[in-house]
Short mmCIF file of N, CA and C in Angstrom, two decimals:
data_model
loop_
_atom_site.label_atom_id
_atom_site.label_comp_id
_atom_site.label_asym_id
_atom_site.label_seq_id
_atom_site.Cartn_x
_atom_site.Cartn_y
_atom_site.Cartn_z
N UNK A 22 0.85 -1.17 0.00
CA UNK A 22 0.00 0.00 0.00
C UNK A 22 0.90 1.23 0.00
N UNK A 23 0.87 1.96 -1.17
CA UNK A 23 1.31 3.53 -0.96
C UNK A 23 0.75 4.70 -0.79
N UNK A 24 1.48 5.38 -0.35
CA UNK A 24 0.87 7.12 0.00
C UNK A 24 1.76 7.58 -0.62
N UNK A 25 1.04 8.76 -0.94
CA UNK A 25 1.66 10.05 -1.65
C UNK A 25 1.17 11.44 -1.25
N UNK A 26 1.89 12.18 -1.38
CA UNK A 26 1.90 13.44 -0.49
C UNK A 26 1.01 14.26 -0.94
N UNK A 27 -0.16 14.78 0.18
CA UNK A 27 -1.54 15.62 -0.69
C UNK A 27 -2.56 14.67 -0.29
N UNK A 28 -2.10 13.43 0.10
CA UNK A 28 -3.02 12.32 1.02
C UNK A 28 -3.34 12.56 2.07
N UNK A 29 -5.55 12.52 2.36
CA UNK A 29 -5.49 12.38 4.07
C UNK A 29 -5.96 11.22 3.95
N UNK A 30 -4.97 10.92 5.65
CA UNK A 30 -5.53 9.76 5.87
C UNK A 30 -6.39 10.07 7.46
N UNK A 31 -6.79 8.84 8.09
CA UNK A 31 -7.01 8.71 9.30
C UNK A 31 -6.02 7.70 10.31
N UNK A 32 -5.57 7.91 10.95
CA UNK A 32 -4.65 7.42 12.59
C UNK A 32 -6.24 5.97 12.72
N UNK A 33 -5.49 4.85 13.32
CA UNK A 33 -6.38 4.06 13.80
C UNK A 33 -5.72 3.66 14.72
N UNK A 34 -4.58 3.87 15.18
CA UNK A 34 -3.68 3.53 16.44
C UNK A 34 -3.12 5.04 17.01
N UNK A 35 -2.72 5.08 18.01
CA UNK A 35 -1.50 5.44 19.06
C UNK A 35 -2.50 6.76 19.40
N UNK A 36 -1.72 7.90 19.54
CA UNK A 36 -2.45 9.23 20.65
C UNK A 36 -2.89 9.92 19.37
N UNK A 37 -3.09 9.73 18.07
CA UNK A 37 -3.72 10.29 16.81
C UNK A 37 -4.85 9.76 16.46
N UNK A 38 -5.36 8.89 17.09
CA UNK A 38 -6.09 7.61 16.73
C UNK A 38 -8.31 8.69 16.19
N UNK A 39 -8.33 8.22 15.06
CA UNK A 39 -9.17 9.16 14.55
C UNK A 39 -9.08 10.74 14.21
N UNK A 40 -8.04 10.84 14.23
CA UNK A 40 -7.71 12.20 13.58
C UNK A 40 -7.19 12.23 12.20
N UNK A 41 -7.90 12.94 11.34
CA UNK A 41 -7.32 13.14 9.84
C UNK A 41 -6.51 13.95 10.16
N UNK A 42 -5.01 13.83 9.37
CA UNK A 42 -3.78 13.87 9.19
C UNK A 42 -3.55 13.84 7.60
N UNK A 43 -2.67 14.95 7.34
CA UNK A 43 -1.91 15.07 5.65
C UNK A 43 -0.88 14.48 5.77
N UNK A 44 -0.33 13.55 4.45
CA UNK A 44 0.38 12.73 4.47
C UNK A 44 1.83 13.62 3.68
N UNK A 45 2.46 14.24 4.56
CA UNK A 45 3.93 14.64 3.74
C UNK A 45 4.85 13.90 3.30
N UNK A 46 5.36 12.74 3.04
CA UNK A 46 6.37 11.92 2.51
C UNK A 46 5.40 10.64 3.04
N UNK A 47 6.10 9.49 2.58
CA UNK A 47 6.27 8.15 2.36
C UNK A 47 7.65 7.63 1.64
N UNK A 48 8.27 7.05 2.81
CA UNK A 48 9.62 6.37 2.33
C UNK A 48 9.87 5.23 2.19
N UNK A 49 8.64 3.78 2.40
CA UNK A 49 8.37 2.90 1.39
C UNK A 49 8.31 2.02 3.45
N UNK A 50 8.70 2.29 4.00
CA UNK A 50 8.89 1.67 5.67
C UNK A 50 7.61 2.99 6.62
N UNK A 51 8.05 4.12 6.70
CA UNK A 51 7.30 4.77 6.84
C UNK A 51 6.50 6.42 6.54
N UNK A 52 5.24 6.55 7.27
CA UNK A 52 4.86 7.28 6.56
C UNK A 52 4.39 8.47 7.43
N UNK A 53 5.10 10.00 6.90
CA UNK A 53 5.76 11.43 7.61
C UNK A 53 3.72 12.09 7.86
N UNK A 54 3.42 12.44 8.79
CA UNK A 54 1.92 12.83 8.93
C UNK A 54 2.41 14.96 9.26
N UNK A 55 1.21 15.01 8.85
CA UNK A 55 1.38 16.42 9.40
C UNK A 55 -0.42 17.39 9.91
N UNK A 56 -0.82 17.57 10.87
CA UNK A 56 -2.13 18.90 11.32
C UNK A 56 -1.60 19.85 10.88
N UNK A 57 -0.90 20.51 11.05
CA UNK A 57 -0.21 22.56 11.34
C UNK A 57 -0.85 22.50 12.90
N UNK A 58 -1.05 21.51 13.96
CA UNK A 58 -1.24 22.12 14.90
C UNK A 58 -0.32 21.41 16.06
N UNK A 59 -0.27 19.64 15.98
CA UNK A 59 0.29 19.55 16.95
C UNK A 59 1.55 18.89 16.52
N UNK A 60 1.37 18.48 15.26
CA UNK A 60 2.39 18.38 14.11
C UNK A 60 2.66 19.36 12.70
N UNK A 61 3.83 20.16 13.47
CA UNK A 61 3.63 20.77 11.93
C UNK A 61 4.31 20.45 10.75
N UNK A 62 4.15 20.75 9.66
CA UNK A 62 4.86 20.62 8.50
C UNK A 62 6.55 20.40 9.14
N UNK A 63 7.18 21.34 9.69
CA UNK A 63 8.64 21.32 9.66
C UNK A 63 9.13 20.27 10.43
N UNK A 64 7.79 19.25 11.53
CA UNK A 64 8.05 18.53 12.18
C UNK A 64 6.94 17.32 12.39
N UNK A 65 6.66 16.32 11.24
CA UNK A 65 5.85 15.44 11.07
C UNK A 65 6.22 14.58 12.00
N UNK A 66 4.91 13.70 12.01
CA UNK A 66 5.08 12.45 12.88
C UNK A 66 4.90 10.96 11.87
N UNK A 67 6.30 10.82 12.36
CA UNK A 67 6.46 9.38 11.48
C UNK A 67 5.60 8.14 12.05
N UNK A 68 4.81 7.66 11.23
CA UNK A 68 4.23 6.71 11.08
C UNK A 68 3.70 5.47 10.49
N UNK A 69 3.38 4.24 11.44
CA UNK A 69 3.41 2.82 10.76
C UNK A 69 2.26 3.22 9.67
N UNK A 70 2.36 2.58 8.20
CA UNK A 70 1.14 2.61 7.59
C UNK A 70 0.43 1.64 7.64
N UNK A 71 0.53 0.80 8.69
CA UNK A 71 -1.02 -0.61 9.32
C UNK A 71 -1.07 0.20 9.86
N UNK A 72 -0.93 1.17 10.55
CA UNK A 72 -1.83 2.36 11.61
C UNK A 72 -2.79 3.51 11.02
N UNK A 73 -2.98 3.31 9.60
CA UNK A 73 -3.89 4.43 8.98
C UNK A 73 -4.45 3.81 7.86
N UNK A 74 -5.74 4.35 8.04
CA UNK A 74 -6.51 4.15 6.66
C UNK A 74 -6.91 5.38 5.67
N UNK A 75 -6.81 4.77 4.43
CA UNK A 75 -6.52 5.86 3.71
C UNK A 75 -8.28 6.70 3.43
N UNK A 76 -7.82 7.43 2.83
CA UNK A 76 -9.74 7.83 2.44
C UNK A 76 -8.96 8.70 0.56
N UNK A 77 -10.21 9.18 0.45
CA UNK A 77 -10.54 9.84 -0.67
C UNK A 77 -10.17 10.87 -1.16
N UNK A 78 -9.82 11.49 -0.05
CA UNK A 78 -9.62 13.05 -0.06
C UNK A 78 -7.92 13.66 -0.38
N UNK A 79 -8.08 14.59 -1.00
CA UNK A 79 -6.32 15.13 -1.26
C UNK A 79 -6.73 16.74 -1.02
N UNK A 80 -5.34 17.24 -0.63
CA UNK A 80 -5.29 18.56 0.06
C UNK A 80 -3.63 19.24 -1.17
N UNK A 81 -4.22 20.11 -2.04
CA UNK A 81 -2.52 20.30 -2.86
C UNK A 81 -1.69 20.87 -2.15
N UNK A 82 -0.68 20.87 -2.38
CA UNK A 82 0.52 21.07 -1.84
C UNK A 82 0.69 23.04 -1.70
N UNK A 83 -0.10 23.28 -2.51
CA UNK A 83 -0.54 24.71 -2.63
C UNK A 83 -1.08 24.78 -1.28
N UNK A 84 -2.04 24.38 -0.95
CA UNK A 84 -2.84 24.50 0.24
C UNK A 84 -2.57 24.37 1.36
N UNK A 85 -1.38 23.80 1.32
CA UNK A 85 -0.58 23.24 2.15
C UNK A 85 0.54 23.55 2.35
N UNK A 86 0.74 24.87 2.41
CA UNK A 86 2.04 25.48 2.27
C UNK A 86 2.59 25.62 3.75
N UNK A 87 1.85 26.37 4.16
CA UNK A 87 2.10 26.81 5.69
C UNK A 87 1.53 25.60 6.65
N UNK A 88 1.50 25.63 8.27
CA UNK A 88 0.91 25.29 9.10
C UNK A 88 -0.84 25.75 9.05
N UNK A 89 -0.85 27.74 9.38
CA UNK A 89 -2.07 27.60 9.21
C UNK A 89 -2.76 27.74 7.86
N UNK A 90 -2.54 27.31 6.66
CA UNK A 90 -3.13 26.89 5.28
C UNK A 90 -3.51 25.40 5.65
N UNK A 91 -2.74 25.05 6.17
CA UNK A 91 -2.98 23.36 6.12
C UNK A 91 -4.29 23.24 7.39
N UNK A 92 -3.80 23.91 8.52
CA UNK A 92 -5.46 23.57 9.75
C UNK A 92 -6.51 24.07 8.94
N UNK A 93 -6.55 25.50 8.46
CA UNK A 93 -7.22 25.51 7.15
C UNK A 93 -8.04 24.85 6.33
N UNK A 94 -7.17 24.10 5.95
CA UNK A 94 -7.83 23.27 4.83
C UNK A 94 -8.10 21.95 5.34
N UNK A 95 -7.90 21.45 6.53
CA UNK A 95 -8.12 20.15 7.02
C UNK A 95 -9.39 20.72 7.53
N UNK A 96 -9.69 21.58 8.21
CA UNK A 96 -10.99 22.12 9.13
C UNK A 96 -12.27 22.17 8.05
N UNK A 97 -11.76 22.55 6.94
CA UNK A 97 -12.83 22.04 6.31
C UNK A 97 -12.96 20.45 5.38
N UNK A 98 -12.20 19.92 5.36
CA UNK A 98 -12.00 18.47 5.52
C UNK A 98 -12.18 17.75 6.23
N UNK A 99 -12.46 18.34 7.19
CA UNK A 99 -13.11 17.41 8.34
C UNK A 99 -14.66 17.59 7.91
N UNK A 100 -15.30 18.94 7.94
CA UNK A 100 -16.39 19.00 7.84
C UNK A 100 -16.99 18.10 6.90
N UNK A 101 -16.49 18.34 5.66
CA UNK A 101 -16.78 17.54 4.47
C UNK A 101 -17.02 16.24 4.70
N UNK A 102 -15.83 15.54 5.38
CA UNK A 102 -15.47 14.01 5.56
C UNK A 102 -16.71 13.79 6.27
N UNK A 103 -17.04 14.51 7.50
CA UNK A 103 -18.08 14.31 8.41
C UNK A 103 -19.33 13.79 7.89
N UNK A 104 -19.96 14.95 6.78
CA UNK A 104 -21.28 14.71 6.07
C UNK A 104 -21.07 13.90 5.20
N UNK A 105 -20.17 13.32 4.77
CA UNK A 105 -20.60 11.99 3.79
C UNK A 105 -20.71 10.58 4.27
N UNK A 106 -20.39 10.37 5.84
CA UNK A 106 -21.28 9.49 6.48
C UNK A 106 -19.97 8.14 6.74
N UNK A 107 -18.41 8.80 6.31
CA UNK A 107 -17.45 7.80 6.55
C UNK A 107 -17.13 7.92 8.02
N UNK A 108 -16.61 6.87 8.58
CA UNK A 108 -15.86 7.03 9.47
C UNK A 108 -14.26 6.65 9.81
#
């Protein structure tokens, strides 16, 4: 299973567990997460990928420039994600 960067996923393990997270790198072992809030861009949290499931959604790298572009754009990614009934 790969990720690529502009990917949200969701945490199903550890102290992230249900939080959508943008996927900044994938180095084939593991995979770099980023909020802009408690992870930011300059300091992702590396993670197992059996610990996340992927979804649908992509965030561009445009959007995602900064920390707050990225809470930004996840805040309404959440909303979105919310009303279409995934969990």
């Amino acid at each position: 299973m790969g990720f690529c960067e502009g990917e949200l996923v969701v945490c199903t393990a550890g102290r992230e567990k249900d939080r959508l997270m943008y996927v900044t790198a994938y180095d084939g072992k593991y995979v770099y997460l980023a909020d802009g809030k408690e992870r930011s861009l300059d300091n992702p949290k590396r993670k197992n990928p059996q610990h996340l499931r992927k979804t649908d959604k992509h965030i561009s790298a445009e959007a995602a420039k900064t920390d707050r572009a990225l809470r930004k754009a996840l805040s309404g990614e959440v909303l979105t994600y919310g009303k279409t009934g995934h969990d």
